mmCIF file of C-alpha atoms in Angstrom:
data_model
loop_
_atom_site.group_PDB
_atom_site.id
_atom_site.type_symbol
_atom_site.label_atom_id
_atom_site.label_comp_id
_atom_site.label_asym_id
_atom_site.label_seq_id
_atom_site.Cartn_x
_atom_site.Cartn_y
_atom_site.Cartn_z
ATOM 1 C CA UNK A 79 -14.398 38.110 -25.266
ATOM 2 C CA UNK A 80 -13.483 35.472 -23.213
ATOM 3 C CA UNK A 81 -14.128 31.657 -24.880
ATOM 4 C CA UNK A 82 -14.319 28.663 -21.809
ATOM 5 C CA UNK A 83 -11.522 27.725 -23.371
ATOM 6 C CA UNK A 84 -9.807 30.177 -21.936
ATOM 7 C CA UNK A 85 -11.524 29.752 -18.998
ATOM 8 C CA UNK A 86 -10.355 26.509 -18.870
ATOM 9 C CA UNK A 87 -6.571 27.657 -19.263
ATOM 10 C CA UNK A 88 -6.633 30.088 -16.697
ATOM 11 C CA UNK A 89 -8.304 27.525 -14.439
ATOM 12 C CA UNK A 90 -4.965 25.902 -15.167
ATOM 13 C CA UNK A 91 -2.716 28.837 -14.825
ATOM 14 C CA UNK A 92 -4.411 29.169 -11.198
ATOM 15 C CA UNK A 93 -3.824 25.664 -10.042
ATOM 16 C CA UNK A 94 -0.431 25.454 -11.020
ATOM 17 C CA UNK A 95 0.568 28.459 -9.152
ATOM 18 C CA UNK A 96 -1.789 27.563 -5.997
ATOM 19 C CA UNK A 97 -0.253 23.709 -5.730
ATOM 20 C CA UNK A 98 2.943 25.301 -5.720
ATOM 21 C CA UNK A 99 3.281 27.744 -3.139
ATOM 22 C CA UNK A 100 1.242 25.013 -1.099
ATOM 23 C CA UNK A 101 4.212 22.592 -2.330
ATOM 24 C CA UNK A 102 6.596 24.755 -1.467
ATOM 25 C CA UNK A 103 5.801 25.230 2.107
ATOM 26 C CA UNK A 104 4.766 21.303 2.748
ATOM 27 C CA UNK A 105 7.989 20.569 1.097
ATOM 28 C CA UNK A 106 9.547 22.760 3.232
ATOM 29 C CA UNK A 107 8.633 21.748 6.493
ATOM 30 C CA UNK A 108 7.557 18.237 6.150
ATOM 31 C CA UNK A 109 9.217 17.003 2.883
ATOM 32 C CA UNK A 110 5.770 16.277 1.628
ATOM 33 C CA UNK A 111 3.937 17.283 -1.387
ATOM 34 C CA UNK A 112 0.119 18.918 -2.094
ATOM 35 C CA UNK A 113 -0.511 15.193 -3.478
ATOM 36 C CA UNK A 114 1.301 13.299 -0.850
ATOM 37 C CA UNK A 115 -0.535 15.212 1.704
ATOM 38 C CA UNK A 116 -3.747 15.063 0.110
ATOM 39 C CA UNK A 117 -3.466 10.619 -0.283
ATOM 40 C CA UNK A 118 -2.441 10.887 3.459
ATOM 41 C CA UNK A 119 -5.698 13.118 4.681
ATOM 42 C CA UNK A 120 -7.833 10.312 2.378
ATOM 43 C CA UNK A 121 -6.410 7.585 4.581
ATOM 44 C CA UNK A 122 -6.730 9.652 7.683
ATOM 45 C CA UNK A 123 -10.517 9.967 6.824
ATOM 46 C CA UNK A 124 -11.182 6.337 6.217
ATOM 47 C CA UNK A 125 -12.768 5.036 9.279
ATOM 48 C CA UNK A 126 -9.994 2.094 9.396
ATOM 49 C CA UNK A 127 -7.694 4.463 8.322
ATOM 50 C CA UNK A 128 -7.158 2.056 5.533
ATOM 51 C CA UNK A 129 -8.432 2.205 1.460
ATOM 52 C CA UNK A 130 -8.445 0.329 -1.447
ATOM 53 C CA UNK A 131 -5.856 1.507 -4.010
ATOM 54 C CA UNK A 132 -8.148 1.969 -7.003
ATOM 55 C CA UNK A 133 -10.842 3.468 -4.346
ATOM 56 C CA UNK A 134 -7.662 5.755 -3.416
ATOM 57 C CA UNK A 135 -6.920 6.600 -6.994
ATOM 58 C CA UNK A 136 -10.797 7.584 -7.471
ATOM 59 C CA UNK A 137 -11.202 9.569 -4.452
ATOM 60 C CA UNK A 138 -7.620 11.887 -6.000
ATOM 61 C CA UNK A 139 -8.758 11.739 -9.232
ATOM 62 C CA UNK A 140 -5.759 9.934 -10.434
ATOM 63 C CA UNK A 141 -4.990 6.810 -12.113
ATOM 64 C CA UNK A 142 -4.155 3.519 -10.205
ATOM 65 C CA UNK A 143 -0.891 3.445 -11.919
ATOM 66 C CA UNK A 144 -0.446 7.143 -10.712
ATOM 67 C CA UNK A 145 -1.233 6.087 -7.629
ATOM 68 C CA UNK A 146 1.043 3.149 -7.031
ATOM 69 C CA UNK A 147 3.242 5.652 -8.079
ATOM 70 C CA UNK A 148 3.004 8.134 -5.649
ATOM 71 C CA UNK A 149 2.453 5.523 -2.713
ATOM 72 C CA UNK A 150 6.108 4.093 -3.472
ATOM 73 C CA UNK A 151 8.311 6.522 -1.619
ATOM 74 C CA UNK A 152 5.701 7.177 0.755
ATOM 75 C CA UNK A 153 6.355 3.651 1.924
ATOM 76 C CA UNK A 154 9.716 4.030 1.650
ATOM 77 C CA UNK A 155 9.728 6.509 4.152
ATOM 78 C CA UNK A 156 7.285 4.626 6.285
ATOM 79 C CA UNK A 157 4.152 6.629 6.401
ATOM 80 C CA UNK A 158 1.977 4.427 4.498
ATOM 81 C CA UNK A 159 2.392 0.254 4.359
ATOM 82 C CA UNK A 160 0.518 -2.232 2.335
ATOM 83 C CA UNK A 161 -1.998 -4.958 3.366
ATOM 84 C CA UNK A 162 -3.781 -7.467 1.864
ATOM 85 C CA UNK A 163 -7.527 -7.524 0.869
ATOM 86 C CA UNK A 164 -9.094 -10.192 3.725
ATOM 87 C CA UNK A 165 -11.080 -11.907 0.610
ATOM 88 C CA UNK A 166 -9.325 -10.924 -2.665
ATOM 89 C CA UNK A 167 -4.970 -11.203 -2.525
ATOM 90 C CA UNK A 168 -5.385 -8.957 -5.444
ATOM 91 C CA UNK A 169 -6.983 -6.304 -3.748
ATOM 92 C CA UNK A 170 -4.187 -4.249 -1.954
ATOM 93 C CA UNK A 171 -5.265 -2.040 1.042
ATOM 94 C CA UNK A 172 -3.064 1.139 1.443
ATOM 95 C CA UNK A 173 -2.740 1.773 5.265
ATOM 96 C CA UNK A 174 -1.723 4.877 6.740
ATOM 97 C CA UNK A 175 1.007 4.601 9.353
ATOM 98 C CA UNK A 176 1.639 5.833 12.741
ATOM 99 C CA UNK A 177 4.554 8.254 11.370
ATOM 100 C CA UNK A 178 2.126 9.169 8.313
ATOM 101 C CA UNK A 179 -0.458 10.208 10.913
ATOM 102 C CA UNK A 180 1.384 11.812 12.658
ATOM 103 C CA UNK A 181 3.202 14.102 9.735
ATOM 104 C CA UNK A 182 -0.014 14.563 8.105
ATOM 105 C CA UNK A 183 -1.276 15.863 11.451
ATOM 106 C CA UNK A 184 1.714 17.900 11.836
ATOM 107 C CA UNK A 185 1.582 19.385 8.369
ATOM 108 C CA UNK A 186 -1.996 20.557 8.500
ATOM 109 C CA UNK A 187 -1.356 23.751 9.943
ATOM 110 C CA UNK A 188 0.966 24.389 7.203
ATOM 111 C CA UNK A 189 -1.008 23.354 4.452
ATOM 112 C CA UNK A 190 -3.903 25.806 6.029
ATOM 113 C CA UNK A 191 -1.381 28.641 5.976
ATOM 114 C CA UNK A 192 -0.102 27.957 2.447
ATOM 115 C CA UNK A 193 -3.480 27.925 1.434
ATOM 116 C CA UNK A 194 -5.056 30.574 2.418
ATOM 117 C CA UNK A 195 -1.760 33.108 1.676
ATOM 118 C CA UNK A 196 -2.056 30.935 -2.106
ATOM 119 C CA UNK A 197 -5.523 32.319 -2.151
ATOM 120 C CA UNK A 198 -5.622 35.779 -0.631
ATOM 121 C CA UNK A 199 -2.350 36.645 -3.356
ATOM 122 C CA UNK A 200 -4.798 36.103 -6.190
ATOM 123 C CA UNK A 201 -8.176 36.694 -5.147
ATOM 124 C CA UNK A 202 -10.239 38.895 -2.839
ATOM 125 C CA UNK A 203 -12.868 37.403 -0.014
ATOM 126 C CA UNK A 204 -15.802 37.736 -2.152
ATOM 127 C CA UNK A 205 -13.687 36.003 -4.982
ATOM 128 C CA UNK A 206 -12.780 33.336 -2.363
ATOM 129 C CA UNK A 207 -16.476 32.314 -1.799
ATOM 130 C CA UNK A 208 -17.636 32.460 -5.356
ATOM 131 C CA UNK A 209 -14.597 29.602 -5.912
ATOM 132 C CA UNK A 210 -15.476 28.116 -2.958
#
């Protein structure tokens, strides 16, 4: 009989395996990961194409300290930049770059690939639209 714990665990199991043959390939071919690319589609999607780091951090469902994390070599390599809050110095705006539009643009077609061989390796169609 299975318990939602283990539910829960093989909800786990699942992830881990999906968000890395989707890292794999992203690594691959644009030296980005799942959560890199997912913080650059957020700031494509912005209609400034620029977000609040704690509105950043809520939107991943990571910390802000997780977030400030991940942002640091993404600036490094010059697809996101910082800007400050109009009103508020301590409000930081995370802006997506040219080059980060552009890779996260690039890398969308792999990321739909990954994806959908991540998914059809572990679960039929029907299976597929009851997660979805």
């Amino acid at each position: 009989m299975s318990t939602s714990l283990d539910t829960v665990l093989d909800l786990a199991l699942a992830r881990s395996f999906v968000v890395r043959d989707v890292d794999a390939a992203l690594g691959t071919y644009h030296g980005l990961s799942l959560s890199d690319f997912a913080l650059l589609l957020e700031l494509r999607a912005a209609p400034t194409q620029k977000v609040r780091r704690v509105d950043l951090a809520a939107r991943l469902g990571v910390t802000p300290s997780g977030v400030a994390r991940q942002l640091a070599p993404l600036e490094r390599m010059g697809l996101v930049g910082r800007e400050s809050h109009d009103r508020d110095a301590r409000l930081a705006l995370v802006v997506l770059t040219p080059t980060g539009d552009r890779i996260a643009s690039e890398a969308l077609h792999t990321a739909q690939t990954a994806a959908a061989q991540a998914l059809d390796a572990r679960w039929s169609g029907d299976e597929q639209a009851s997660l979805g």
